[in-house]
Amino acid sequence: MTTSMPASERLGSHIKRAEQALNSAKHAALKPAGLTVPQYAALLYSSEQPGISAAALARACRVTPPTMNTVLKNLQERGFIERTPHEWHKNVLEIRLTDEGRAVMAKADARAVRVERALAAEFTDEERAALVDLLGRCAALLDSVREG
């Protein structure tokens, strides 16, 4: 029995190709707003959850805490976010968008949403629901393989 498998038969290759194409499209869309994809993701989650911590933001964006700290440092230096101590947990910094951060987020989000809508329009409602379900199953299985 052979253990080799052609790349064309590896689902991971197809998933990776789609992920890379999505990241490239979003990178191109976000470039005029002056943001990278990780910076945009951090602003997006921060705008949806004002006061989020860096650790929670790293989990939401699926990056390591050190990577998120680098992203946040850059966003703070550019005046897009502010980090203030939590009211009760002084060692936890809450992240909030500044007015400038909200403005750049609005510009970037309009462009990113165009990419997402174009992608969604490629599928029927049923296909989109099936794709979301299938990708969720992929993630659940791969999480169990990693953990097991």
Tab-separated table of N, CA and C in Angstrom, residues 4 6 15 17 22 26 31 36 39-40 47 50 53 69 72 85 89 107 116 123 126 139-140 144:
chain	number	residue	atom	x	y	z
A	4	SER	N	1.576	7.746	-0.612
A	4	SER	CA	1.627	9.023	-1.323
A	4	SER	C	0.239	9.391	-1.841
A	6	PRO	N	-1.387	12.426	-4.627
A	6	PRO	CA	-1.115	13.589	-5.486
A	6	PRO	C	-1.691	14.875	-4.872
A	15	ILE	N	-8.021	24.043	-0.051
A	15	ILE	CA	-8.410	25.001	0.990
A	15	ILE	C	-7.363	26.109	1.086
A	17	ARG	N	-5.272	27.119	-1.222
A	17	ARG	CA	-5.336	27.956	-2.428
A	17	ARG	C	-6.444	28.996	-2.308
A	22	LEU	N	-8.155	34.574	-1.184
A	22	LEU	CA	-8.933	35.510	-0.379
A	22	LEU	C	-8.024	36.553	0.262
A	26	LYS	N	-8.123	40.544	-0.423
A	26	LYS	CA	-8.325	41.500	0.677
A	26	LYS	C	-7.129	42.430	0.809
A	31	LYS	N	-5.179	47.877	0.680
A	31	LYS	CA	-3.969	48.676	0.476
A	31	LYS	C	-4.270	50.177	0.374
A	36	THR	N	-2.966	46.413	6.534
A	36	THR	CA	-2.731	45.024	6.172
A	36	THR	C	-3.966	44.221	6.577
A	39	GLN	N	-4.086	43.865	10.385
A	39	GLN	CA	-4.485	45.128	11.014
A	39	GLN	C	-5.990	45.354	10.852
A	40	TYR	N	-6.490	45.082	9.655
A	40	TYR	CA	-7.920	45.230	9.398
A	40	TYR	C	-8.719	44.294	10.313
A	47	SER	N	-13.808	46.946	16.699
A	47	SER	CA	-14.982	47.796	16.490
A	47	SER	C	-16.255	47.078	16.907
A	50	PRO	N	-15.897	46.657	21.576
A	50	PRO	CA	-15.093	47.682	22.249
A	50	PRO	C	-14.666	47.212	23.637
A	53	SER	N	-9.758	42.548	25.011
A	53	SER	CA	-8.359	42.452	25.426
A	53	SER	C	-7.512	41.948	24.258
A	69	ASN	N	0.287	41.515	19.521
A	69	ASN	CA	0.910	42.658	20.172
A	69	ASN	C	1.651	43.535	19.170
A	72	LEU	N	-1.056	45.448	17.266
A	72	LEU	CA	-1.635	46.489	18.116
A	72	LEU	C	-0.670	47.648	18.334
A	85	PRO	N	-6.262	50.710	30.837
A	85	PRO	CA	-6.451	49.660	31.844
A	85	PRO	C	-7.937	49.396	32.101
A	89	HIS	N	-9.571	45.062	36.432
A	89	HIS	CA	-8.361	44.252	36.221
A	89	HIS	C	-7.299	45.147	35.606
A	107	LYS	N	-13.482	53.093	5.907
A	107	LYS	CA	-12.954	53.083	4.534
A	107	LYS	C	-12.505	51.672	4.148
A	116	GLU	N	-16.006	40.368	0.004
A	116	GLU	CA	-16.875	39.343	0.596
A	116	GLU	C	-18.179	39.182	-0.190
A	123	PHE	N	-22.097	32.075	-5.319
A	123	PHE	CA	-22.809	30.881	-4.877
A	123	PHE	C	-24.286	31.181	-4.649
A	126	GLU	N	-28.136	28.156	-1.095
A	126	GLU	CA	-27.934	26.776	-0.653
A	126	GLU	C	-26.455	26.405	-0.710
A	139	ALA	N	-12.839	22.213	9.776
A	139	ALA	CA	-12.173	22.803	10.945
A	139	ALA	C	-12.342	21.925	12.172
A	140	ALA	N	-13.538	21.398	12.389
A	140	ALA	CA	-13.786	20.557	13.564
A	140	ALA	C	-12.943	19.277	13.502
A	144	SER	N	-9.782	18.253	15.995
A	144	SER	CA	-9.748	17.002	16.752
A	144	SER	C	-8.481	16.205	16.447
